[in-house]
Every structure is written in C-alpha cells, then in structure tokens.
MMTF fields as JSON, N, C-alpha, C and O atoms, coordinates in Angstrom:
{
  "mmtfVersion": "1.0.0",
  "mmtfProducer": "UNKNOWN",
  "numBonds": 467,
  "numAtoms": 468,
  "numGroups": 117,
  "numChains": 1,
  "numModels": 1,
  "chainsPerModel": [1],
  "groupsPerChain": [117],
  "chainIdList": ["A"],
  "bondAtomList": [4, 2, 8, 6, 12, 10, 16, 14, 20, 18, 24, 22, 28, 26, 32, 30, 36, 34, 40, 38, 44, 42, 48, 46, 52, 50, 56, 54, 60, 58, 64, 62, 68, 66, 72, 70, 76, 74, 80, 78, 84, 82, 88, 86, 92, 90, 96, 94, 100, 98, 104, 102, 108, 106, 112, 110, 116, 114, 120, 118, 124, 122, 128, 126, 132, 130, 136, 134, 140, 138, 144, 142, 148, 146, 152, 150, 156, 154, 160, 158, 164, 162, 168, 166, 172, 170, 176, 174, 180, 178, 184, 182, 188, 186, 192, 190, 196, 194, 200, 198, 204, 202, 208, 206, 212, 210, 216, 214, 220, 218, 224, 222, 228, 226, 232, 230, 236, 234, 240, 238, 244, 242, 248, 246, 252, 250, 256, 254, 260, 258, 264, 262, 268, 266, 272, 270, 276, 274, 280, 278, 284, 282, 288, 286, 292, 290, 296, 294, 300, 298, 304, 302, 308, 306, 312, 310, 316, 314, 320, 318, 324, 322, 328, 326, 332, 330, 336, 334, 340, 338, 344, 342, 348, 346, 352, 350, 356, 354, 360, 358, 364, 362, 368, 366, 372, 370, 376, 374, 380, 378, 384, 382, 388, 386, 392, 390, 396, 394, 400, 398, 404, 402, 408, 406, 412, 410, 416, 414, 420, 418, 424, 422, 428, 426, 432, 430, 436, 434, 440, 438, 444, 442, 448, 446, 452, 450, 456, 454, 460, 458, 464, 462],
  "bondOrderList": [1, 1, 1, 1, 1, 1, 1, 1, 1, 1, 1, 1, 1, 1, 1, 1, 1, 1, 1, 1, 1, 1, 1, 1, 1, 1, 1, 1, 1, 1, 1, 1, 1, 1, 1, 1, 1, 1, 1, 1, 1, 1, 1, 1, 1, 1, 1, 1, 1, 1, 1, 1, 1, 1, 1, 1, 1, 1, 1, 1, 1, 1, 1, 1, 1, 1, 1, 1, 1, 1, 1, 1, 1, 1, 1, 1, 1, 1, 1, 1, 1, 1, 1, 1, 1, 1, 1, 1, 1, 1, 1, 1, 1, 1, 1, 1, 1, 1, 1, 1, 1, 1, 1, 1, 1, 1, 1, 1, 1, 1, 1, 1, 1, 1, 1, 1],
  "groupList": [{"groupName": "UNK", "atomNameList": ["N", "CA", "C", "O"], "elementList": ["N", "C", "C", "O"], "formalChargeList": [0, 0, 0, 0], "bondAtomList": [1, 0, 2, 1, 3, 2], "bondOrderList": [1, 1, 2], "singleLetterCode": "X", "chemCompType": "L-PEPTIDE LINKING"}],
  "groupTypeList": [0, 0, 0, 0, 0, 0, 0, 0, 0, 0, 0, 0, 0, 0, 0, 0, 0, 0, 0, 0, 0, 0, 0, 0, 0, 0, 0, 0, 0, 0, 0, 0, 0, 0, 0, 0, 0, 0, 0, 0, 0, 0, 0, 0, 0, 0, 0, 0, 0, 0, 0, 0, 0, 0, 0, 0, 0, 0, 0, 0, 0, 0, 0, 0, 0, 0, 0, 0, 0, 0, 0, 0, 0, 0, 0, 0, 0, 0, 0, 0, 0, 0, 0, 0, 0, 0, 0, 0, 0, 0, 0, 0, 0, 0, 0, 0, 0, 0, 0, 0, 0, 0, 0, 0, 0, 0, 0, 0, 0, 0, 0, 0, 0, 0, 0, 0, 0],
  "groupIdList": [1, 2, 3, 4, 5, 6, 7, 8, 9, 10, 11, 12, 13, 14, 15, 16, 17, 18, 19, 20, 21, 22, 23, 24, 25, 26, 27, 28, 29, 30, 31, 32, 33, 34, 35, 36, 37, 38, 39, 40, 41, 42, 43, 44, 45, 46, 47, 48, 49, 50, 51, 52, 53, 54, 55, 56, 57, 58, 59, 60, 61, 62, 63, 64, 65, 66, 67, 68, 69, 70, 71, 72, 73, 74, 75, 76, 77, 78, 79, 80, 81, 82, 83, 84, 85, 86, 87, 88, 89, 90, 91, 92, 93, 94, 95, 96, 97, 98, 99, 100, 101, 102, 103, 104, 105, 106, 107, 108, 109, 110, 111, 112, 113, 114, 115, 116, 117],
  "secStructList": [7, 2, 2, 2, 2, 2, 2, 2, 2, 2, 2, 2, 2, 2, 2, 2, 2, 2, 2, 2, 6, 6, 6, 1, 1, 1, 7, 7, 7, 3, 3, 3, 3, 7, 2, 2, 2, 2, 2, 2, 2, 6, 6, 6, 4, 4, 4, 7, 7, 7, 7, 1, 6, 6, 1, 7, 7, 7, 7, 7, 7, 7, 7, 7, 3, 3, 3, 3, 7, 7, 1, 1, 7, 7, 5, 6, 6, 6, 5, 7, 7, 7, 2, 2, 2, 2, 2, 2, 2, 2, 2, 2, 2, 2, 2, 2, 2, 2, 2, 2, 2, 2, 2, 2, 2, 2, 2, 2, 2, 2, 2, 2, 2, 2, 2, 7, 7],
  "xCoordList": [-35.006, -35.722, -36.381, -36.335, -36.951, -37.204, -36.45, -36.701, -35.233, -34.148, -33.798, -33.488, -33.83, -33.249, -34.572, -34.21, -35.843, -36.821, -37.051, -37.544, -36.507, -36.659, -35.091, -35.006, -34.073, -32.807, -33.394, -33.126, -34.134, -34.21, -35.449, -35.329, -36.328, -37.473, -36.315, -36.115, -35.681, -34.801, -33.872, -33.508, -33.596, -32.431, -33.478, -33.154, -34.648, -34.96, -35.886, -36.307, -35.782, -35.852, -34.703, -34.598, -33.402, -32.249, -32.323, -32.285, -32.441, -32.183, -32.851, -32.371, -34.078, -34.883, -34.287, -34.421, -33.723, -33.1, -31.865, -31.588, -31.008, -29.797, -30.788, -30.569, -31.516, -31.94, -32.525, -32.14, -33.509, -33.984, -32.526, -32.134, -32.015, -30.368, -29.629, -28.669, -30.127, -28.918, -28.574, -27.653, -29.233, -27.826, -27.927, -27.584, -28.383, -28.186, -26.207, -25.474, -25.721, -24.568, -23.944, -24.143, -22.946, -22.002, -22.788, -22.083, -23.993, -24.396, -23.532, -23.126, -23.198, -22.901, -23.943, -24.67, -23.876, -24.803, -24.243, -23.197, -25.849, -24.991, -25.626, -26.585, -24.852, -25.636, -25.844, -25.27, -26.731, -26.559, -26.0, -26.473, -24.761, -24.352, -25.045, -25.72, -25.091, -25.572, -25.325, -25.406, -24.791, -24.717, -22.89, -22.506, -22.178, -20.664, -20.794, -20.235, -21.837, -22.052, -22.503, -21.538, -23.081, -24.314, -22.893, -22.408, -22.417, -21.183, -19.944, -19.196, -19.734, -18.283, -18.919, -18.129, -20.501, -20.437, -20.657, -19.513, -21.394, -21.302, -20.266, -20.377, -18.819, -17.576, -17.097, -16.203, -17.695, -17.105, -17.945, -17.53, -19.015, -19.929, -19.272, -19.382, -18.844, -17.815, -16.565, -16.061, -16.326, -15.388, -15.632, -14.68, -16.603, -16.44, -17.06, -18.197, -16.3, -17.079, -16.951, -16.097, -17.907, -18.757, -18.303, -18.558, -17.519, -16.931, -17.214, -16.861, -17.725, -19.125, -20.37, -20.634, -20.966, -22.491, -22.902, -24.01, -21.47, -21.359, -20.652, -20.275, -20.488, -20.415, -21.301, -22.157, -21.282, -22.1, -22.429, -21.761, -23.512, -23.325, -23.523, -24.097, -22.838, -22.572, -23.556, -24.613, -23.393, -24.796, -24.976, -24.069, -26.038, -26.593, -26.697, -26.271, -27.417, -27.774, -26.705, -25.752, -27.311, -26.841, -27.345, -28.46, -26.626, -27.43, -26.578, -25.634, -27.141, -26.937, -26.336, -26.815, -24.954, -25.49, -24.993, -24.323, -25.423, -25.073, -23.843, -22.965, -23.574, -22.181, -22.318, -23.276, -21.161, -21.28, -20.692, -19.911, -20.862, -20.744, -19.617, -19.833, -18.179, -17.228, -16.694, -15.662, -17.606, -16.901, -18.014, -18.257, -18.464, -18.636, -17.861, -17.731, -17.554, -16.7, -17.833, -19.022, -17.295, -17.572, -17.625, -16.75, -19.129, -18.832, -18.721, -18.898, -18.334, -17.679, -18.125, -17.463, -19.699, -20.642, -20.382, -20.899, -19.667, -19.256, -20.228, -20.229, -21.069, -22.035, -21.604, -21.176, -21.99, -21.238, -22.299, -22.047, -23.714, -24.945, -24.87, -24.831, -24.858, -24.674, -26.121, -26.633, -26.76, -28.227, -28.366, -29.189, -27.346, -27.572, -27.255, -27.585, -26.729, -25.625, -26.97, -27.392, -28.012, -29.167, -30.389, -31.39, -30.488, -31.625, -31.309, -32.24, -30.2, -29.694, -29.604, -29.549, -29.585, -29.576, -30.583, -30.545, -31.892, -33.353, -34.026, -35.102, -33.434, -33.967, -33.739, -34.662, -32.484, -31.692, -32.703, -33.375, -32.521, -33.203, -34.541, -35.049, -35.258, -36.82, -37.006, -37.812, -36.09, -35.896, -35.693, -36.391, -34.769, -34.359, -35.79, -36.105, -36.554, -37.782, -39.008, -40.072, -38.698, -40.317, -39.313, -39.994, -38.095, -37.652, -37.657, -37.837, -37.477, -37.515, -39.155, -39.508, -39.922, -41.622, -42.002, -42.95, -41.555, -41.67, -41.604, -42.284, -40.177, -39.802, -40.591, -41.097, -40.716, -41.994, -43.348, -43.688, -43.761, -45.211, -44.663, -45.675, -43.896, -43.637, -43.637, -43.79, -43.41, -43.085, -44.213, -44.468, -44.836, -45.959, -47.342, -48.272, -46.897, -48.107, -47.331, -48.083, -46.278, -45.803, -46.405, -46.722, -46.593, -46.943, -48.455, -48.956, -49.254, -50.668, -51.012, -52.151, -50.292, -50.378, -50.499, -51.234, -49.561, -48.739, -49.898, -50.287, -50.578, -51.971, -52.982, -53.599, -53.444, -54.745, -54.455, -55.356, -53.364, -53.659, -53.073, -52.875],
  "yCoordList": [-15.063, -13.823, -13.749, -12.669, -14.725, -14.71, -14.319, -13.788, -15.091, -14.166, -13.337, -12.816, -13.003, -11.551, -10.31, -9.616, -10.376, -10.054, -9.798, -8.807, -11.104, -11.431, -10.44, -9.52, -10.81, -9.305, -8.084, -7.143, -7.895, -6.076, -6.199, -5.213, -6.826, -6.83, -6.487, -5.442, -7.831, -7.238, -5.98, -5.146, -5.923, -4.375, -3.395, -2.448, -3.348, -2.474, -1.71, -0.61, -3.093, -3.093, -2.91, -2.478, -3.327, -3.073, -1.461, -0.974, -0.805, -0.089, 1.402, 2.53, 0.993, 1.315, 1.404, 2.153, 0.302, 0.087, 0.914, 1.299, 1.282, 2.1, 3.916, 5.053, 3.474, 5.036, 5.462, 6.194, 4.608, 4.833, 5.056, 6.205, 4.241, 4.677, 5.564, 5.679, 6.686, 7.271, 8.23, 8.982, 8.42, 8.985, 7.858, 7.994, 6.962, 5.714, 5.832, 5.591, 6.236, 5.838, 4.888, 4.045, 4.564, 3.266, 2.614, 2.053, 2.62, 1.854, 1.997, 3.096, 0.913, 0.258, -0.011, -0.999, 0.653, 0.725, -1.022, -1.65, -1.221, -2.831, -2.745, -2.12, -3.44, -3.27, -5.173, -5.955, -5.461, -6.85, -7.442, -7.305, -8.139, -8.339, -9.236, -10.003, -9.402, -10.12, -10.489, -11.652, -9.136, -8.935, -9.78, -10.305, -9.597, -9.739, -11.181, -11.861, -12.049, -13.79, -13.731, -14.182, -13.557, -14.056, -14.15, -15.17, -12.881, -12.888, -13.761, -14.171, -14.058, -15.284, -16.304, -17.17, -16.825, -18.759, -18.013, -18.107, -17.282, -17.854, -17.336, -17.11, -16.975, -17.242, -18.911, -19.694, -18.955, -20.56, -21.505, -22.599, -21.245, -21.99, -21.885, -22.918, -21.05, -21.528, -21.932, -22.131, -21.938, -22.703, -24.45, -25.228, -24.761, -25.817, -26.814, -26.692, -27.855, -28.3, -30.128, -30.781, -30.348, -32.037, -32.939, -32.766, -34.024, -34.828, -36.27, -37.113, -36.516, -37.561, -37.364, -36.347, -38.063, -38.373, -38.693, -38.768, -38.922, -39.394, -38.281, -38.553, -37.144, -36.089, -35.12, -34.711, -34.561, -33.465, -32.84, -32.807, -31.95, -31.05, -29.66, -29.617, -28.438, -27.697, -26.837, -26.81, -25.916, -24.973, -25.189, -25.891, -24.819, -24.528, -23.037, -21.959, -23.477, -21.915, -21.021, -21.065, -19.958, -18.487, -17.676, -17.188, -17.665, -17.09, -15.399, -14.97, -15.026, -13.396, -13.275, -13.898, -12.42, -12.21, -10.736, -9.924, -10.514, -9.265, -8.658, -9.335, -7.496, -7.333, -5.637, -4.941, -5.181, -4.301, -3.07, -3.457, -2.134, -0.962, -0.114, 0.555, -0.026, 0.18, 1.716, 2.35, 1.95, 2.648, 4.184, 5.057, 4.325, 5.394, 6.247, 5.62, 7.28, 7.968, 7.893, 8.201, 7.52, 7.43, 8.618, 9.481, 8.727, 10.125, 9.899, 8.769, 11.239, 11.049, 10.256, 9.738, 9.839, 8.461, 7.757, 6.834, 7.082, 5.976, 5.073, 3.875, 6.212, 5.783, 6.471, 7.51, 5.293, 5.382, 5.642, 5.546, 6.037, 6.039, 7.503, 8.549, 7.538, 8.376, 8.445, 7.455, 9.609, 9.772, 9.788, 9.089, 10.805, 10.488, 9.4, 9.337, 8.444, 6.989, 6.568, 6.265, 6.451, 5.395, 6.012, 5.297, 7.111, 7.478, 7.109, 6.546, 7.314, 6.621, 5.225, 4.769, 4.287, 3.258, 2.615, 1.635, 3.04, 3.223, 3.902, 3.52, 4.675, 4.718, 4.07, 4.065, 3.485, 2.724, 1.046, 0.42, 0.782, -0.214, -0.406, -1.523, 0.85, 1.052, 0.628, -0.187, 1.345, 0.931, -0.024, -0.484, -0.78, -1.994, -2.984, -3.714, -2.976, -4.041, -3.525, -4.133, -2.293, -1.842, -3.018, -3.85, -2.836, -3.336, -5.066, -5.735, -5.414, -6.57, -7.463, -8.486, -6.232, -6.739, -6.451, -7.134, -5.753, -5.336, -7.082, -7.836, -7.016, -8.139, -9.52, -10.097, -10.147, -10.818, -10.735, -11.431, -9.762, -9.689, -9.508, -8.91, -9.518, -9.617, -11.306, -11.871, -11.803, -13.619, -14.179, -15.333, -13.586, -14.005, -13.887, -14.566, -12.988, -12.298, -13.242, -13.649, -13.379, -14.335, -15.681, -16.276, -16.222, -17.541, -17.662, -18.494, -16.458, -16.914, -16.315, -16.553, -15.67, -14.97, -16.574, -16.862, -17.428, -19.247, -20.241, -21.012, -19.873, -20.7, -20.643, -21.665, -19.434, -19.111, -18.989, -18.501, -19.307, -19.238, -20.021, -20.469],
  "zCoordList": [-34.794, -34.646, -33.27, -32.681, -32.737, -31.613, -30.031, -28.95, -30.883, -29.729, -29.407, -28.335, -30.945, -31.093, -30.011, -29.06, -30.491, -29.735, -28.328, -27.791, -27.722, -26.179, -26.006, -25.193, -26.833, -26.029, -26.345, -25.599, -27.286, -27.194, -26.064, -25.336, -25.727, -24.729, -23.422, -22.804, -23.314, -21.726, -22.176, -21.346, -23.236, -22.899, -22.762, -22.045, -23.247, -22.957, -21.09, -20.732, -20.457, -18.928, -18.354, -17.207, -19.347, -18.718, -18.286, -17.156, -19.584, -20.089, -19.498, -19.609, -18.862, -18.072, -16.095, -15.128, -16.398, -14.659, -14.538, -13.402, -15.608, -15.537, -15.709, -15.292, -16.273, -16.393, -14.583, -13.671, -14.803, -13.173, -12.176, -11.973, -11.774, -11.299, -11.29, -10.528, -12.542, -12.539, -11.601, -11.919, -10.237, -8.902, -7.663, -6.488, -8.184, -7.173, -7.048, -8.006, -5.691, -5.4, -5.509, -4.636, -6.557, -6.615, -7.834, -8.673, -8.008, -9.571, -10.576, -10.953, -11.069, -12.157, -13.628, -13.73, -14.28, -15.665, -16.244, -16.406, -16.4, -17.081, -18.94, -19.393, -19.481, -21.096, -21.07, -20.312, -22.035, -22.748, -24.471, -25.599, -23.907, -25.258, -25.948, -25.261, -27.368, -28.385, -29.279, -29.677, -30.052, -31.476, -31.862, -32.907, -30.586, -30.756, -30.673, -31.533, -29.22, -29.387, -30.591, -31.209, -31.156, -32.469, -33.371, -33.862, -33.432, -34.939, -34.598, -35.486, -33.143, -32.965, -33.251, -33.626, -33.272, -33.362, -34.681, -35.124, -35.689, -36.909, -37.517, -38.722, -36.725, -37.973, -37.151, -37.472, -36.484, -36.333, -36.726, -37.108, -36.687, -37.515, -39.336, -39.996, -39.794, -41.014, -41.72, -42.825, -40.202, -40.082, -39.915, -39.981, -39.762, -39.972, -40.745, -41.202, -40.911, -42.313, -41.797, -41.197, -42.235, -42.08, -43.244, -44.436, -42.636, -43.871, -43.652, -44.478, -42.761, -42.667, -42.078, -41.436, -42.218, -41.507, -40.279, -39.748, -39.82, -38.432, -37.569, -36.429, -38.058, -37.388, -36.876, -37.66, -35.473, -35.13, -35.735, -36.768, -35.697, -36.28, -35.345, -34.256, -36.124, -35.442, -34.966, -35.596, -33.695, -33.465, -32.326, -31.879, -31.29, -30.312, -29.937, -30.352, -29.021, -28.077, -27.719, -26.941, -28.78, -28.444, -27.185, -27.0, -26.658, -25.036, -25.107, -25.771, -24.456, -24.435, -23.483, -22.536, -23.163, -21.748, -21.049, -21.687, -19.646, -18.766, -18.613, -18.078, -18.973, -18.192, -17.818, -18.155, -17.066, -16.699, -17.64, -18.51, -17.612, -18.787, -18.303, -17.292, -19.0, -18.903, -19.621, -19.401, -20.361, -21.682, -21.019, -21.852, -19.874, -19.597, -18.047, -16.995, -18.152, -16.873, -15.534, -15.614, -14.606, -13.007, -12.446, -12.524, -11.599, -11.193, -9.854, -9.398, -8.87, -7.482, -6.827, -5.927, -7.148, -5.941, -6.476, -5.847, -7.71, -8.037, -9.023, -9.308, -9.42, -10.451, -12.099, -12.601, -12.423, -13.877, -14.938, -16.139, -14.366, -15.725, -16.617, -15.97, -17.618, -18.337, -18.899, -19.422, -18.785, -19.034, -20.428, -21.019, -21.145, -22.698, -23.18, -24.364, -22.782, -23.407, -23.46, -24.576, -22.149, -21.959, -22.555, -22.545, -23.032, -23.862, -25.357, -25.932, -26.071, -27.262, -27.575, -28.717, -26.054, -26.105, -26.28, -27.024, -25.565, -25.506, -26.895, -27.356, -27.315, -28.398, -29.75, -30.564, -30.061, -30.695, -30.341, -31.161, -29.179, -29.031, -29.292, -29.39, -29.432, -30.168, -31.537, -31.988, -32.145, -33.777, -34.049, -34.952, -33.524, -33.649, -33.442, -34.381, -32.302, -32.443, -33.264, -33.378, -33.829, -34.41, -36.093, -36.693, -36.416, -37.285, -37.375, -38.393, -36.392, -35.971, -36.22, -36.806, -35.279, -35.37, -36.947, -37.334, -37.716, -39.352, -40.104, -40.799, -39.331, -40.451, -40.184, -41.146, -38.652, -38.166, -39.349, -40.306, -38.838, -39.754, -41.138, -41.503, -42.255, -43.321, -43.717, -44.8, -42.416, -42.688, -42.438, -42.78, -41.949, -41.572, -42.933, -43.369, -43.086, -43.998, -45.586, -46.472, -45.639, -46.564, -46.444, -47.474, -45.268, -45.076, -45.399, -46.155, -44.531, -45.105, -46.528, -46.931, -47.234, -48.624, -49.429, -50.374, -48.732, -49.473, -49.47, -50.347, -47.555, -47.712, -48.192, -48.493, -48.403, -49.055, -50.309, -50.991, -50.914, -52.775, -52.901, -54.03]
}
C-alpha cells in the first residue's frame, strides 16, 4: 500500500508536468506504469512453487516505472499532451488515493480498535 501511494503521489506531479506542457514544443507526455508491473510478478509469483526449504523464495521490489505516452495524436510542434487525457488522468488519479488513504485509515483504526480492547 505504500507503494502504491508514493505512484499515485508522483503521477500526480507527473501529471501536473504534462499538464503544465501542454504547448511546450516537441514535449512528450510521459505516464507511470504500475498496475501492468504489479499484475506480471504476481502471475509469476504463481507460478511458482517451493519444493524445499532450501529454496528462494520468490518476490522483490516492484519498482514503477516512466515511459513516454504513445496512445495520444502529435500536434504540428510535436507535442503530444492532450489536455482532456491529463485532466481524467488527474482526476482518476484523485480517486484512486482518497481510496487508497480510505483503506490506510480503515487498517489502522482496525489495529488500535485490537489494542485498546
């Protein structure tokens, strides 16, 4: 959950830097992936299975990362920001951490609900 947190924190500076941009000549809108790393290690994470004790075990760091944004049309300066793509994205990305910070304080409020009784 924490990770998840710290990517919607930077997409949403990303998200902010493509908006600011948008008639910067030649900019490139960048997005940050996540959701597609997160879902490839855990179908490989079930893929595999431990048949001694003396095996690794599986996992590590999910890292996020930058790339450039493809799936919108280039205009004649060679800037590719699409003002509505990045307000949907920005707003999409709002929901997502007010949902995120929800579920935080639900675990939380579980834990001291556990200590005090």
């Amino acid at each position: 959950m924490k990770e998840a947190l710290n990517v919607s924190s930077n997409r949403a500076q990303l998200n902010a830097n493509n908006i600011a941009n948008v008639n910067t000549p030649g900019f490139k809108a960048k997005r940050i992936e996540f959701e597609s790393v997160l879902n490839n290690a855990l179908d490989q994470e079930t893929h595999l299975k431990t048949t001694s004790k003396m095996h690794m075990q599986a996992g590590g760091a999910i890292e996020p990362h930058e790339s450039a944004r493809n799936d919108t049309a280039v205009k004649e300066n060679g800037n590719n920001v699409d003002l509505d793509v990045e307000m949907l994205n920005q707003a999409q990305n709002g929901l997502n951490y007010s949902a995120l910070t929800s579920q935080l304080k639900g675990r939380y409020q579980m834990m001291s609900y556990v200590l005090n009784h």
